[in-house]
Coordinates of C-alpha atoms in Angstrom, one line a residue:
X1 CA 43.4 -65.1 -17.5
X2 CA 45.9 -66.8 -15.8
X3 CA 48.3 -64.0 -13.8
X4 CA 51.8 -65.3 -13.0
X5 CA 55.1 -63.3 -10.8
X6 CA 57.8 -64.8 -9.4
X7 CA 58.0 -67.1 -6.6
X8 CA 59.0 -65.2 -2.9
X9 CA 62.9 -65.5 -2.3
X10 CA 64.3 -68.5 -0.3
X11 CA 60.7 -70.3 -0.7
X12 CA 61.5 -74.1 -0.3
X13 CA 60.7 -76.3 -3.4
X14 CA 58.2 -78.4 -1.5
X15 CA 56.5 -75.8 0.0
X16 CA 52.6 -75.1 -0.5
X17 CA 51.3 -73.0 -3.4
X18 CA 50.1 -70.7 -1.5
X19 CA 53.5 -70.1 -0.3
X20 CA 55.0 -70.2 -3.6
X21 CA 52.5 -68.1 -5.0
X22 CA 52.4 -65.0 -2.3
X23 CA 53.2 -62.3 -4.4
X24 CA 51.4 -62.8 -7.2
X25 CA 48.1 -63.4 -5.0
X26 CA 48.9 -60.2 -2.8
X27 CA 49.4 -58.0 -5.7
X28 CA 46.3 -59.2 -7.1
X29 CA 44.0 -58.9 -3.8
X30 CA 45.5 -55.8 -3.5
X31 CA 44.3 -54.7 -6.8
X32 CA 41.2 -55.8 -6.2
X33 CA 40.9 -53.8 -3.4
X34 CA 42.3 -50.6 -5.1
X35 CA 39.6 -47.8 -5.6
X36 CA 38.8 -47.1 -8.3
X37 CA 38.2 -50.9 -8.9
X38 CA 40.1 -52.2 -12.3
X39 CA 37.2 -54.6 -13.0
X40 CA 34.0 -53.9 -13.7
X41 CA 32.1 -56.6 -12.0
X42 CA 33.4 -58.6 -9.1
X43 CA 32.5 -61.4 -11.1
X44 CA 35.5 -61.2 -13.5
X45 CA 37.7 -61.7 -10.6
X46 CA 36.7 -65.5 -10.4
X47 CA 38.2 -65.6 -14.6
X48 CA 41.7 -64.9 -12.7
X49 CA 44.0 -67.8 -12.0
X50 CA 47.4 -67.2 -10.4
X51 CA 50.3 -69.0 -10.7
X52 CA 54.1 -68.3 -9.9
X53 CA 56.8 -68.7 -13.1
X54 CA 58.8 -71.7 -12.2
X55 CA 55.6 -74.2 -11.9
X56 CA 53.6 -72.2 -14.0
X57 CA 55.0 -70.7 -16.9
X58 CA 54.1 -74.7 -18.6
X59 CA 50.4 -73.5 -18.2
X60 CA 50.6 -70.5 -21.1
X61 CA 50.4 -73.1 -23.6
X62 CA 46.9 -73.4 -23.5
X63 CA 47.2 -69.2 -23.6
X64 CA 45.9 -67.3 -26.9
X65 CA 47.6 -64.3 -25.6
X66 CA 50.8 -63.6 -23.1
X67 CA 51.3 -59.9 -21.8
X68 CA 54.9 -59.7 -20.8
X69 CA 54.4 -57.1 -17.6
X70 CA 57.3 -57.8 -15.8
X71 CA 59.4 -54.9 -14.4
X72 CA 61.7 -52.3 -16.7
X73 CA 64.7 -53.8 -17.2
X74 CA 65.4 -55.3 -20.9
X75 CA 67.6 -58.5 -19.3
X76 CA 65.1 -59.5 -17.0
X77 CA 62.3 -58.7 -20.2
X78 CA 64.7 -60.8 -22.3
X79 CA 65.0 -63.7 -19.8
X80 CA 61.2 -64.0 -19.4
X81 CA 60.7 -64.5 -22.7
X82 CA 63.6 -67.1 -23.3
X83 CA 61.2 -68.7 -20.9
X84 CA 58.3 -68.0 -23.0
X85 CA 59.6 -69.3 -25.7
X86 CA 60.2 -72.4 -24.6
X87 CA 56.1 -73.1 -23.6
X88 CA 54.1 -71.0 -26.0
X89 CA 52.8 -72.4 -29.1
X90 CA 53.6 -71.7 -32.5
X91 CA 50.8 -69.0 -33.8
X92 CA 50.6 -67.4 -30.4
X93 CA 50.5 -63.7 -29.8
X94 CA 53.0 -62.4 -27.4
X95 CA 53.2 -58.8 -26.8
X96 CA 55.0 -56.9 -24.4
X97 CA 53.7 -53.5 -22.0
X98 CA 56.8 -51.6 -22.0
X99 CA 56.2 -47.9 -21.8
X100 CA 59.4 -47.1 -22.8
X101 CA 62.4 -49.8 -23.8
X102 CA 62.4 -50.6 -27.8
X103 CA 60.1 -53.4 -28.6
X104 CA 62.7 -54.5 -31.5
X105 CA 65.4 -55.0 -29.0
X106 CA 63.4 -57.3 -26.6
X107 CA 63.1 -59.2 -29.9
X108 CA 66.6 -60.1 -30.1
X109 CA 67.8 -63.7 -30.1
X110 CA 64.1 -65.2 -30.4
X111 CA 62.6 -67.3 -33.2
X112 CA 61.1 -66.3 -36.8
X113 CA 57.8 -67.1 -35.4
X114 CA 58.2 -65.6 -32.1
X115 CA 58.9 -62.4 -33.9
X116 CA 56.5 -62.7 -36.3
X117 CA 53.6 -63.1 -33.6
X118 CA 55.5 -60.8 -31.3
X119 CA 54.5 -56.3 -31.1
X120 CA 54.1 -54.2 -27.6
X121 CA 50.7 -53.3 -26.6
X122 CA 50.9 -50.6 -24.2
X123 CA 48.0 -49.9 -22.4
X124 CA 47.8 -46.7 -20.4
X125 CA 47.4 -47.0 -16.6
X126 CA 44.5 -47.4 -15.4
X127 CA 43.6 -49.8 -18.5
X128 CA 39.7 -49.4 -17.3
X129 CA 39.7 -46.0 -17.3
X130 CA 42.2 -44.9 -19.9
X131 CA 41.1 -46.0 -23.9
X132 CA 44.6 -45.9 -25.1
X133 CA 45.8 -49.1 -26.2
X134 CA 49.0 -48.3 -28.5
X135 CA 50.6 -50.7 -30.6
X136 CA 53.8 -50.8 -31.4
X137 CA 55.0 -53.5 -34.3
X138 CA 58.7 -54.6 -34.7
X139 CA 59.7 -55.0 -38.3
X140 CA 59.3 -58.8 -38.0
X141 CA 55.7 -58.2 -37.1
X142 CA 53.3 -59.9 -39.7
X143 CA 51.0 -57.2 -40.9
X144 CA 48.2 -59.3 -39.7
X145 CA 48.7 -59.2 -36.5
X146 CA 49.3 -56.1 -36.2
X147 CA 45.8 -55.4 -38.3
X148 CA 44.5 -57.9 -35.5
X149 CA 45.3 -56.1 -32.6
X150 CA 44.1 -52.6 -34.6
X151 CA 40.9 -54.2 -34.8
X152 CA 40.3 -56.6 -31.5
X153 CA 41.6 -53.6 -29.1
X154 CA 39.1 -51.5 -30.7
X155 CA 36.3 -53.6 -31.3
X156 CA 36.6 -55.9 -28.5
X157 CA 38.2 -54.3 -25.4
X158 CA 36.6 -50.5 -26.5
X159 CA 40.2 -48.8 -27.1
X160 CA 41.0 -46.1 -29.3
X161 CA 44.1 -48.6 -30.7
X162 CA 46.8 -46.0 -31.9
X163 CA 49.6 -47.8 -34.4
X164 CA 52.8 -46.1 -33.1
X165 CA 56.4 -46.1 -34.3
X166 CA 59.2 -48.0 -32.3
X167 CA 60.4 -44.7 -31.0
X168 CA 61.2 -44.0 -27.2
X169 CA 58.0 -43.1 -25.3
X170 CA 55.9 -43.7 -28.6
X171 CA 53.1 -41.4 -29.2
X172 CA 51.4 -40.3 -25.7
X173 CA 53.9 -40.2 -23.8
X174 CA 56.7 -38.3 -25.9
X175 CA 54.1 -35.6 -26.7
X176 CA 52.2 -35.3 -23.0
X177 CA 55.9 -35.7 -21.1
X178 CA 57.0 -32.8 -23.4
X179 CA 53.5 -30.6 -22.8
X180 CA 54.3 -31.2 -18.8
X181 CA 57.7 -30.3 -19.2
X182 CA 56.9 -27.2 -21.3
X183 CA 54.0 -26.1 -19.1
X184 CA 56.7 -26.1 -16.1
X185 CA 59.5 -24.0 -18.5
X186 CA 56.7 -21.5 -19.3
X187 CA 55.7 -21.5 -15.4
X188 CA 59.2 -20.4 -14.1
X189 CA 59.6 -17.9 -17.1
X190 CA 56.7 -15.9 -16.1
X191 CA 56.7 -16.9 -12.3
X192 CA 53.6 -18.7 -11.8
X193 CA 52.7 -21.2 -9.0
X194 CA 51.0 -25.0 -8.5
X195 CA 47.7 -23.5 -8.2
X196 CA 47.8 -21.3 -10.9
X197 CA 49.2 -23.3 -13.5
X198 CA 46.2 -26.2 -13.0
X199 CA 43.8 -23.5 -12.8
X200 CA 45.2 -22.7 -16.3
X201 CA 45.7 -26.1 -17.6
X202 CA 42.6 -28.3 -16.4
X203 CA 39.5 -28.3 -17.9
X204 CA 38.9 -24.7 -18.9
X205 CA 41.7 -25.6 -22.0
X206 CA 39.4 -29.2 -22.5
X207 CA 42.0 -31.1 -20.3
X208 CA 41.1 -33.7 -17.2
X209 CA 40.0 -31.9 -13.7
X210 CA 43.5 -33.2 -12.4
X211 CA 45.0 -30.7 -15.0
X212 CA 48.9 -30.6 -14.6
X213 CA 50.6 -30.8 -10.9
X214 CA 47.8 -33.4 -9.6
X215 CA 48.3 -36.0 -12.6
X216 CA 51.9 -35.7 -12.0
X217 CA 51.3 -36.5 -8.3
X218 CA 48.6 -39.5 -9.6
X219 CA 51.0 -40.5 -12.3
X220 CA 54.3 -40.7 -10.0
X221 CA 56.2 -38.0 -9.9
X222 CA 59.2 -40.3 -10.3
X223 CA 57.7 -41.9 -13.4
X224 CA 57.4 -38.4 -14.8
X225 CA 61.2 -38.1 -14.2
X226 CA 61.7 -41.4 -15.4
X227 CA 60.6 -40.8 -19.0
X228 CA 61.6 -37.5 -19.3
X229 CA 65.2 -38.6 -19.1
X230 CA 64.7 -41.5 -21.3
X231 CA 63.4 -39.1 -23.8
X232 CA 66.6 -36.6 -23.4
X233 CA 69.1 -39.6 -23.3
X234 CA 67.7 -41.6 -26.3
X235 CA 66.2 -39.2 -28.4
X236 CA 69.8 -37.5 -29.6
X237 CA 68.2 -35.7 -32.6
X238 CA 65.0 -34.2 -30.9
X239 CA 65.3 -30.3 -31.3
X240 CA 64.0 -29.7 -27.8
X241 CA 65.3 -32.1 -25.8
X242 CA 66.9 -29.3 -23.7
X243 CA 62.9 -29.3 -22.6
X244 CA 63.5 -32.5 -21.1
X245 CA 65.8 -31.4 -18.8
X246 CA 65.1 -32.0 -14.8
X247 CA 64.5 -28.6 -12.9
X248 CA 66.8 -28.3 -9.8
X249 CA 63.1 -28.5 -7.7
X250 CA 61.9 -31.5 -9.5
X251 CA 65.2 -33.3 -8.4
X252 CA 64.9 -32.2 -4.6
X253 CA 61.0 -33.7 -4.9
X254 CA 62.5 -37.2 -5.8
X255 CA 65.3 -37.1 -3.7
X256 CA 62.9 -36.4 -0.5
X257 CA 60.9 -39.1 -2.0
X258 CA 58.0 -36.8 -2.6
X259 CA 56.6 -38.3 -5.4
X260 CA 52.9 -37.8 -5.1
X261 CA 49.6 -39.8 -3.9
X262 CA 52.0 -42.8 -3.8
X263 CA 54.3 -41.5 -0.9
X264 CA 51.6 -39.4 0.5
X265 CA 53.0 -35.7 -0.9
X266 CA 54.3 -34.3 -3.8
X267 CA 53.3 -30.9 -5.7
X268 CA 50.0 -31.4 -2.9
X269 CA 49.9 -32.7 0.4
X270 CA 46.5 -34.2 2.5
X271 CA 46.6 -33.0 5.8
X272 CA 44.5 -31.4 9.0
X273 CA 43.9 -28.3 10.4
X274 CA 44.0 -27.5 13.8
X275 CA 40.0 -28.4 13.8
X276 CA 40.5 -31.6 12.8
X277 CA 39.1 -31.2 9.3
X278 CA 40.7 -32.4 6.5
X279 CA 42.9 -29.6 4.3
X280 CA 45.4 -30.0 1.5
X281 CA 48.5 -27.9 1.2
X282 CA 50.6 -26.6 -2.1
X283 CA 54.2 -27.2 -2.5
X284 CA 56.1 -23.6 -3.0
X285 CA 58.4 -24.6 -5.6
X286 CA 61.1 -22.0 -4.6
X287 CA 61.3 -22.7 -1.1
X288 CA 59.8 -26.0 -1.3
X289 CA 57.6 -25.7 1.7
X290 CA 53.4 -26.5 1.7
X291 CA 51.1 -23.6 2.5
X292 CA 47.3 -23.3 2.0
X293 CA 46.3 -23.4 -2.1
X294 CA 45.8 -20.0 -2.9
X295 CA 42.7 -19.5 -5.6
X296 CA 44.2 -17.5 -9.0
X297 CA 43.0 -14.6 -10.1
X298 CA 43.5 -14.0 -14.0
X299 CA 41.1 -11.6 -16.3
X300 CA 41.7 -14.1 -19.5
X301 CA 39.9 -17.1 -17.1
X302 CA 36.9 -14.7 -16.2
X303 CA 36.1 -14.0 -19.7
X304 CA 36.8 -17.0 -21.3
X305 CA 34.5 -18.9 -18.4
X306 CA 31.1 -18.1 -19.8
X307 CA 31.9 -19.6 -23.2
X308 CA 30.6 -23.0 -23.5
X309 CA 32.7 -23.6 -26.9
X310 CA 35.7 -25.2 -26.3
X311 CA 37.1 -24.1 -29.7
X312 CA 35.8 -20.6 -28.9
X313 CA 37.2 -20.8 -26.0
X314 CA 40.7 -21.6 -26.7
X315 CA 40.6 -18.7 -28.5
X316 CA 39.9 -16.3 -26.0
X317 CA 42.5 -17.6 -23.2
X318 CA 45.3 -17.3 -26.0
X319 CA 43.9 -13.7 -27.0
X320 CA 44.4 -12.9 -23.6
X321 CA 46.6 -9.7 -22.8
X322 CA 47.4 -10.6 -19.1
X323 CA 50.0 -13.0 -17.8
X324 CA 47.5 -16.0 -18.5
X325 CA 47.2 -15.1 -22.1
X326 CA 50.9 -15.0 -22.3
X327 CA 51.0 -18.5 -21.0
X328 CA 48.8 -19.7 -23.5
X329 CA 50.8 -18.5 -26.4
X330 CA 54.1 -19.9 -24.9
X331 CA 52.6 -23.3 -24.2
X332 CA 50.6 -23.8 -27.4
X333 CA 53.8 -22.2 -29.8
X334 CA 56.2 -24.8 -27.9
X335 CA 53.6 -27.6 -28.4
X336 CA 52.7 -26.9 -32.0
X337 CA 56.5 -26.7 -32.8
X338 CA 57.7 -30.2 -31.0
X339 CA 54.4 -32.2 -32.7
X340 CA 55.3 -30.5 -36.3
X341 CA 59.1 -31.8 -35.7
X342 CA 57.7 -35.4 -34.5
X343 CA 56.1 -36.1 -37.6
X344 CA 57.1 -38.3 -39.6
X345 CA 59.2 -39.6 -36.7
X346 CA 56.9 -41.0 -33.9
X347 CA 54.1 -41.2 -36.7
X348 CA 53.3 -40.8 -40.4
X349 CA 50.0 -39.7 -39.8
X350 CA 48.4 -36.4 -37.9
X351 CA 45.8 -37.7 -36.3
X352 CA 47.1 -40.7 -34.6
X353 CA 48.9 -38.0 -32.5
X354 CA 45.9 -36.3 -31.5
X355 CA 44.1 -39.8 -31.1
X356 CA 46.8 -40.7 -28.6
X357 CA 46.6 -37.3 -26.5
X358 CA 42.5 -37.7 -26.4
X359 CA 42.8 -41.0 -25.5
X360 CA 45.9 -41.4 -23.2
X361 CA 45.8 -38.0 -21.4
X362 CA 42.0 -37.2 -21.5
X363 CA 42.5 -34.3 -23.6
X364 CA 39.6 -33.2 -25.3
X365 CA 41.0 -31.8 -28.6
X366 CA 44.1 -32.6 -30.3
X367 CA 47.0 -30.7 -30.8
X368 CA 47.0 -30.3 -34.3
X369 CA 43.1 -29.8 -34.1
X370 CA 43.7 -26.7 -31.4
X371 CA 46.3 -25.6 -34.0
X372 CA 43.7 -25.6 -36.6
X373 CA 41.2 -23.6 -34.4
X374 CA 43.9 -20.8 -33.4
X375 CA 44.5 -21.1 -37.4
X376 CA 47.8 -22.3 -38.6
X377 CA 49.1 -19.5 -41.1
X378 CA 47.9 -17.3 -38.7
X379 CA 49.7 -19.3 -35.4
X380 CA 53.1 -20.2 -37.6
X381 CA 53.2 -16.1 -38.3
X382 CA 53.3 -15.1 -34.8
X383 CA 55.5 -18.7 -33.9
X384 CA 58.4 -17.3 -36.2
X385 CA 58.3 -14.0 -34.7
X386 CA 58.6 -15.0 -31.1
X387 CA 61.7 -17.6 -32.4
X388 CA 59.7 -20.8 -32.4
X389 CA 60.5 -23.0 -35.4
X390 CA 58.3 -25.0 -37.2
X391 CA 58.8 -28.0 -39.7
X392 CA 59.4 -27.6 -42.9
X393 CA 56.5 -30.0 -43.8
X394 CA 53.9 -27.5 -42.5
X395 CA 54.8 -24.4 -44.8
X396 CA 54.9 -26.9 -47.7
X397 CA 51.3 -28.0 -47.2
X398 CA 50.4 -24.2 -46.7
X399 CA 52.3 -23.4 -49.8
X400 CA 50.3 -25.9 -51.4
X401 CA 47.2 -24.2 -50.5
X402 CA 46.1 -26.3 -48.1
X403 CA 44.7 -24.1 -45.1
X404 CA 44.5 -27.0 -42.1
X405 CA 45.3 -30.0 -40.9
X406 CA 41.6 -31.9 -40.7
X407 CA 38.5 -30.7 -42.9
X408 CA 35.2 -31.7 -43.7
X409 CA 33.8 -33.3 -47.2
X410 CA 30.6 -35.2 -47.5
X411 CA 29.9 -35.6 -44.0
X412 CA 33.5 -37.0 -43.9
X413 CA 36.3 -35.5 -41.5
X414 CA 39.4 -35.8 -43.9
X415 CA 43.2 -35.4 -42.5
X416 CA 46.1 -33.9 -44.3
X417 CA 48.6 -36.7 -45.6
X418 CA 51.8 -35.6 -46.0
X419 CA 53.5 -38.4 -48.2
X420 CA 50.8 -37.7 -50.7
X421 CA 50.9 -34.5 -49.8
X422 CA 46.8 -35.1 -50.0
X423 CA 43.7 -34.9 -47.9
X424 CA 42.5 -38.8 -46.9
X425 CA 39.7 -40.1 -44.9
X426 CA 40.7 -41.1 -41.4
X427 CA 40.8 -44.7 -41.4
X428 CA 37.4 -46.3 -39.3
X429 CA 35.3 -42.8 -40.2
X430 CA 33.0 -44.8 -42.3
X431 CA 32.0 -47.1 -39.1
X432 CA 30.8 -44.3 -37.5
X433 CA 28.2 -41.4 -38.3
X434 CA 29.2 -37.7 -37.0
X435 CA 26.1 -35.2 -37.1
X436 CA 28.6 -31.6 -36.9
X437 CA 30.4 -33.1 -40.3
X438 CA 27.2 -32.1 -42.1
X439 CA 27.3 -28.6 -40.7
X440 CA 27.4 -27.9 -44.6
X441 CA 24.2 -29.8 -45.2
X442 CA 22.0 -27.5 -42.5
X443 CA 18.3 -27.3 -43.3
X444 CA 17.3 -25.4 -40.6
X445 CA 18.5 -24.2 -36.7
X446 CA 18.3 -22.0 -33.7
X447 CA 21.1 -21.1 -31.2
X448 CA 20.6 -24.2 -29.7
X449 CA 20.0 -26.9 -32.3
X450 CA 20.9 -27.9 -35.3
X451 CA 19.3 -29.7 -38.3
X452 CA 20.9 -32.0 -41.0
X453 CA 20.4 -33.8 -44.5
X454 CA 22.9 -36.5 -43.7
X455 CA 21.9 -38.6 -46.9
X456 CA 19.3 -41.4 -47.7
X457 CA 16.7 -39.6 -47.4
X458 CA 17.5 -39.1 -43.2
X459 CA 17.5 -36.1 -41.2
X460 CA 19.9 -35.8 -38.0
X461 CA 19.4 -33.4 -34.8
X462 CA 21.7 -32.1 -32.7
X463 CA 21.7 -29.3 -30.2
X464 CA 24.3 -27.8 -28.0
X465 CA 23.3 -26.4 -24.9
X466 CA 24.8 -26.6 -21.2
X467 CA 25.4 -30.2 -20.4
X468 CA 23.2 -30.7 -23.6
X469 CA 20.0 -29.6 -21.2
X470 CA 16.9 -29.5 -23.0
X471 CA 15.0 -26.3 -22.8
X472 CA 12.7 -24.2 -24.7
X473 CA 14.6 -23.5 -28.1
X474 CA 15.8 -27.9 -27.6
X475 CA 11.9 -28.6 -27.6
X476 CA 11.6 -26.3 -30.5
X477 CA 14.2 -27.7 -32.4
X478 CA 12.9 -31.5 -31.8
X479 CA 9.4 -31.0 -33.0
X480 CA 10.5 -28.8 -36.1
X481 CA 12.7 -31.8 -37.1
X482 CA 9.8 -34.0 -36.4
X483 CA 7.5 -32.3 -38.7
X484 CA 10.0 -31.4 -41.6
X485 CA 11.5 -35.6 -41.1
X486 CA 7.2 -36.7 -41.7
X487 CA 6.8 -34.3 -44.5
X488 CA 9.9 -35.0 -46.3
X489 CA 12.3 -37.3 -44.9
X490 CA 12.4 -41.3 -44.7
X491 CA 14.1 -41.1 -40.7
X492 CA 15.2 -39.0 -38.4
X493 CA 18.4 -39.2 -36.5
X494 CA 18.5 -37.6 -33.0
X495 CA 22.1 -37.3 -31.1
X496 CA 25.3 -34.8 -30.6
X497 CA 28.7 -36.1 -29.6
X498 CA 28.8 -34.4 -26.0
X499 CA 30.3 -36.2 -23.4
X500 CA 26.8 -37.0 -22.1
X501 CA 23.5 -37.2 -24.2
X502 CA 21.6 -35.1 -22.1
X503 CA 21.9 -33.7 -17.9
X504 CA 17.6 -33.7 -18.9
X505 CA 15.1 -31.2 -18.6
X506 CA 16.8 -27.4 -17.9
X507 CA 16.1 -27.7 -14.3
X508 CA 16.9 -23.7 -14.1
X509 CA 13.8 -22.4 -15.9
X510 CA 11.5 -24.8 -14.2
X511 CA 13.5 -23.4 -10.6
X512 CA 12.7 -19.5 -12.4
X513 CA 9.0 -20.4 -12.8
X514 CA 8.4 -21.8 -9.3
X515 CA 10.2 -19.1 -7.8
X516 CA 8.0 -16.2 -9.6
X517 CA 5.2 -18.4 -8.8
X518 CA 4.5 -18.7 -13.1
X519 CA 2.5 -21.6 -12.5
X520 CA 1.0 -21.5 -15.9
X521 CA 4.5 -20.9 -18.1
X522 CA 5.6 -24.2 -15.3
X523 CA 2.3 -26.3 -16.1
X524 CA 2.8 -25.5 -19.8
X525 CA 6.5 -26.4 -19.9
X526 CA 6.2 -29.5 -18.3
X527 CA 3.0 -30.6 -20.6
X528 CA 5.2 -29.1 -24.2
X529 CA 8.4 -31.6 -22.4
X530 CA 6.1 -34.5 -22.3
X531 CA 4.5 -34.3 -25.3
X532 CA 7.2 -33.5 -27.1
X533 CA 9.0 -36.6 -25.7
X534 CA 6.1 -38.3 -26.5
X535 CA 6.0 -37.8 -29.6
X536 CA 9.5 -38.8 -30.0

């Protein structure tokens, strides 16, 4: 990789290229040092050269690839790649990382096979961390290398590549902005605070730990801000852009330059107690003062805790009758409404907007698949009657007698198309092999496991415990598969699609038997685990 930035102001011609190429270097040690790490092995560091753009920019023609970076400003874009242009050779890719300025427009004024070679490839900050790679063709892209980038961003860097619409804030961000912004509208309606809204939106609803206010302090409150007004001033048509409007309190937070980890406060603050010890502190969004975090108390949370099913779960928080329940319905209604109304505009297909979400904000289910678990009829019923509209599109397919968004056929997960007006097979399915898409195919199970025919005369197990543990009804599960795959299967197939294969043995019975002293039930367990894996 060779990593160029601009030369430091008033540097002399002559002078050292170390001099010339300060900022570059600092910005990249200081990367380096940055935890969590952005590489994976200090090793890839020594691939880096740097370089500064008036010596360097020469050096991209040996370059496969250039990855336009530079700050968000479409002249100074525009002026890089007249640059660019002038060094690159015919046939290279040149893409740009803009997260929010039109890819078509930094196109203007550059050659047929600039634009031909030329798309935005926005990877979501941090690239290690976060899968989403979205690309975003211009209509002078070739289809190739747009099918290119599909596949090498996938296949090569381990993406999940979303093909987006030239549309401001593409797919990810227009949705998640609008999901922020309309978890804060629904928080001031029914008077909630910081603590209570991440309590409410982290991972008890499948979402990351940092859940609302702490990604916006991670994120940059400013960049928050940032797209969110891009959004309301380019998007003229958008039915909700009123959503995007900047609360009085968010305004105040910028203008004291509270705008999260970056600055050192935003919706939380790190400080010390009086002891010494370290303590952080909650911003009070009506008198905007910090106080100690306060722990929420909601009846919908203790009920819906114990369920292990996320779809089950979601559910029960929105079938809640206290103030968190009332959330729920408010947020999902005003989500399910905006991602009805996006389509065909950000995307022409369904599940490249819940493939952004997954992938780009760490949720783990969709928003058209949690509308498919609350049931859509069902959902659009009580939408209407609590004044939320919905596109027309989604009564159609329901008046066509389609019932959801995504089904199952043949052990493949189908999505509803609407230009056919048809279910199709989610492009890339075929590469991959999902054991719950045969739930239809069951042979046999328990409350923990699960057992397949998934074709070819092969058998696949899966089980669904805590942290996928493997316990008594687990072993039970493995060695009936074992002797039904002998007797009459050619293979047997053993995985599930948790988010870990397995935390290992359940820990808590063997802790039970020591406890109550069962040392025969432990030495048995322990010998049935063994052999079992054995056996395996």
């Amino acid at each position: 990789v060779l990593l160029l930035d601009i030369q430091p102001k008033d540097v002399a011609a002559d002078a050292k290229p170390a001099e010339k190429n300060k900022i570059v270097n600092d910005a990249l040690t200081a990367a380096i040092k940055s935890n969590p790490s952005p590489v994976y092995t200090k090793g890839a560091v020594k691939k880096i050269k740097t370089g500064n753009f008036t010596d360097n920019m020469k050096d991209i023609a040996s370059c496969d690839w250039v990855i336009e970076v530079v700050v968000e400003r479409l002249d100074i874009k525009q002026s890089v790649f007249t640059e660019v242009e002038k060094y690159r050779r015919p046939g290279t890719l040149i893409t740009s990382n803009t997260s929010g300025i039109p890819i078509h427009m930094m196109a203007e004024g550059r050659s047929d096979d600039f634009k031909k070679h030329f798309c935005g490839t926005h990877f979501f900050n941090p690239p290690r961390y976060l899968r989403l790679l979205e690309i975003i063709p211009t209509p002078f892209t070739e289809p190739g290398i747009v099918d290119f980038l599909m596949d090498y961003g996938s296949l090569q860097l381990g993406k999940t590549t979303v093909l987006c619409k030239d549309t401001p804030a593409f797919i990810a961000n227009r949705v998640g902005v609008f999901g922020m912004m309309a978890i804060m509208n629904a928080m001031e309606k029914l008077q909630l605070n910081v603590d209570e809204i991440d309590a409410l939106t982290g991972p008890i609803i499948g979402r990351p730990k940092s859940a609302t206010f702490r990604t916006a302090d991670v994120v940059g409150i400013d960049t928050l801000v940032k797209v969110a007004k891009g959004v309301a001033d380019n998007c003229s048509d958008d039915e909700a852009k009123e959503m995007f409007t900047i609360s009085a309190w968010l305004n105040k937070m910028v203008e004291n330059n509270w705008l999260g980890d970056k600055t050192g406060q935003g919706f939380f603050k790190k400080t010390k107690s009086a002891t010494g010890e370290k303590e952080i502190l909650t911003l009070n969004l009506q008198t905007l003062e910090y106080g100690a975090r306060q722990k929420p108390k909601f009846a919908t949370l203790e009920t819906a805790k114990p369920i292990e099913d996320l779809k089950s779960r979601i559910k029960a928080l929105c079938a809640g009758t206290d103030k968190a329940g009332e959330f729920y319905r408010q947020f999902h209604y005003s989500l399910f409404s905006y991602i009805s109304h996006r389509i065909p505009e950000i995307s022409d297909e369904i599940f490249r907007v819940d493939d952004g979400m997954m992938a780009g904000f760490g949720w783990e289910i969709g928003a058209f698949e949690s509308w498919d678990v609350l049931g859509v009829a069902k959902t659009i019923e009580a939408m209407k009657a609590a004044g939320y509209k919905v596109a027309a599109w989604v009564d159609e397919m329901l008046a066509s007698g389609a019932t959801s968004f995504y089904k199952v056929e043949n052990g493949k997960r189908l999505c509803y198309d609407i230009a056919s007006k048809q279910y199709k097979e989610i492009p890339g399915g075929e590469a991959f092999l999902i054991l719950k898409n045969n739930v239809d195919k069951t042979i046999w199970k328990n409350s923990a496991c699960k057992l397949y025919d998934i074709g070819d005369g092969v058998a696949g197990l899966e089980w669904n415990t805590k942290m996928n543990t493997i316990g008594g009804e687990v072993i039970q599960g493995i060695n009936k598969a074992i002797d039904l795959a002998e007797k009459d299967y050619r293979a047997l197939v053993i995985g599930n699609d948790g988010a870990n294969f397995s935390a290992g043995a359940n820990v808590g019975m063997i802790f039970m038997f020591a406890i109550e002293q069962e040392y025969d039930e432990l030495d048995m367990a322990i010998r049935t685990f063994q052999n079992t894996m054995m056996r395996c």
